[in-house]
PDB file of C-alpha atoms in Angstrom:
ATOM      1  CA  MET O   1     208.598  67.418-210.083  1.00 92.00           C
ATOM      2  CA  TYR O   2     205.600  65.386-208.739  1.00 94.00           C
ATOM      3  CA  GLY O   3     204.335  61.915-209.642  1.00 94.00           C
ATOM      4  CA  LEU O   4     201.143  60.557-209.280  1.00 94.00           C
ATOM      5  CA  TYR O   5     200.475  57.041-208.354  1.00 94.00           C
ATOM      6  CA  ASP O   6     197.366  54.889-208.977  1.00 91.00           C
ATOM      7  CA  LYS O   7     196.038  52.209-205.956  1.00 90.00           C
ATOM      8  CA  GLU O   8     198.341  49.807-207.592  1.00 92.00           C
ATOM      9  CA  GLY O   9     201.411  52.035-207.346  1.00 91.00           C
ATOM     10  CA  ILE O  10     201.243  52.788-211.009  1.00 92.00           C
ATOM     11  CA  LEU O  11     203.197  56.314-212.331  1.00 93.00           C
ATOM     12  CA  ARG O  12     200.124  57.778-213.973  1.00 94.00           C
ATOM     13  CA  PHE O  13     201.547  61.177-214.389  1.00 94.00           C
ATOM     14  CA  VAL O  14     204.582  62.896-213.962  1.00 94.00           C
ATOM     15  CA  ASP O  15     205.026  66.862-213.697  1.00 93.00           C
ATOM     16  CA  SER O  16     206.369  69.722-211.943  1.00 92.00           C
ATOM     17  CA  ASP O  17     203.710  71.382-210.770  1.00 93.00           C
ATOM     18  CA  LYS O  18     201.770  69.744-208.536  1.00 93.00           C
ATOM     19  CA  ASP O  19     198.405  71.632-209.674  1.00 94.00           C
ATOM     20  CA  ALA O  20     198.905  69.101-213.091  1.00 95.00           C
ATOM     21  CA  CYS O  21     198.867  66.206-211.147  1.00 93.00           C
ATOM     22  CA  ILE O  22     195.353  67.403-208.913  1.00 93.00           C
ATOM     23  CA  ALA O  23     193.800  68.324-212.780  1.00 95.00           C
ATOM     24  CA  TYR O  24     195.069  65.072-214.276  1.00 95.00           C
ATOM     25  CA  ALA O  25     193.332  62.715-211.266  1.00 94.00           C
ATOM     26  CA  GLU O  26     190.213  64.808-211.441  1.00 94.00           C
ATOM     27  CA  LEU O  27     190.389  64.060-215.419  1.00 95.00           C
ATOM     28  CA  PHE O  28     190.065  60.503-215.705  1.00 92.00           C
ATOM     29  CA  GLU O  29     188.187  60.907-212.423  1.00 92.00           C
ATOM     30  CA  LEU O  30     190.833  59.475-209.881  1.00 90.00           C
ATOM     31  CA  GLY O  31     189.170  59.692-206.391  1.00 89.00           C
ATOM     32  CA  SER O  32     191.446  61.025-204.268  1.00 87.00           C
ATOM     33  CA  THR O  33     192.009  57.867-202.079  1.00 89.00           C
ATOM     34  CA  ASN O  34     193.119  56.774-205.429  1.00 90.00           C
ATOM     35  CA  TYR O  35     195.553  57.955-206.264  1.00 92.00           C
ATOM     36  CA  CYS O  36     198.777  59.103-204.171  1.00 93.00           C
ATOM     37  CA  LEU O  37     200.950  62.441-204.941  1.00 93.00           C
ATOM     38  CA  MET O  38     204.821  62.825-203.842  1.00 93.00           C
ATOM     39  CA  ASP O  39     206.398  64.994-204.834  1.00 91.00           C
ATOM     40  CA  LEU O  40     209.695  63.415-206.470  1.00 87.00           C
ATOM     41  CA  ALA O  41     212.122  65.877-205.780  1.00 77.00           C
ATOM     42  CA  ASN O  42     212.829  64.757-202.737  1.00 63.00           C
ATOM     43  CA  ASN O  43     212.684  60.975-203.151  1.00 52.00           C
ATOM     44  CA  THR O  44     215.484  60.795-204.716  1.00 53.00           C
ATOM     45  CA  THR O  45     218.104  58.185-203.238  1.00 57.00           C
ATOM     46  CA  LYS O  46     222.462  58.021-204.658  1.00 54.00           C
ATOM     47  CA  VAL O  47     223.264  54.404-206.217  1.00 50.00           C
ATOM     48  CA  LYS O  48     226.753  53.791-205.509  1.00 57.00           C
ATOM     49  CA  GLY O  49     229.156  51.139-207.223  1.00 54.00           C
ATOM     50  CA  ASN O  50     228.793  50.021-210.739  1.00 54.00           C
ATOM     51  CA  THR O  51     225.741  50.896-211.755  1.00 49.00           C
ATOM     52  CA  ASN O  52     224.695  48.838-216.374  1.00 53.00           C
ATOM     53  CA  LEU O  53     222.522  52.015-216.961  1.00 48.00           C
ATOM     54  CA  ASP O  54     222.072  50.611-220.387  1.00 54.00           C
ATOM     55  CA  GLN O  55     218.515  50.524-222.109  1.00 51.00           C
ATOM     56  CA  SER O  56     219.281  48.079-224.441  1.00 51.00           C
ATOM     57  CA  LEU O  57     217.266  45.121-225.452  1.00 52.00           C
ATOM     58  CA  GLY O  58     220.052  44.359-228.146  1.00 54.00           C
ATOM     59  CA  GLY O  59     221.216  41.612-226.742  1.00 52.00           C
ATOM     60  CA  TYR O  60     218.204  40.206-224.901  1.00 48.00           C
ATOM     61  CA  ASN O  61     216.164  39.733-226.881  1.00 48.00           C
ATOM     62  CA  ASN O  62     213.848  35.962-228.229  1.00 47.00           C
TER      63      ASN O  62
END
């Protein structure tokens, strides 16, 4: 799995095909100095401990 990040560090595109990520960059005219392509499969980390992955915002709405 590959992730294409812009120069500000924002994830712009994710795909299992490296060439598809590069095609995305070309489509939006991102020069090679304006993006970073990372192999996400090699950058995984394990989280230890008690992690709450609940994404519900129901209790936090104002």
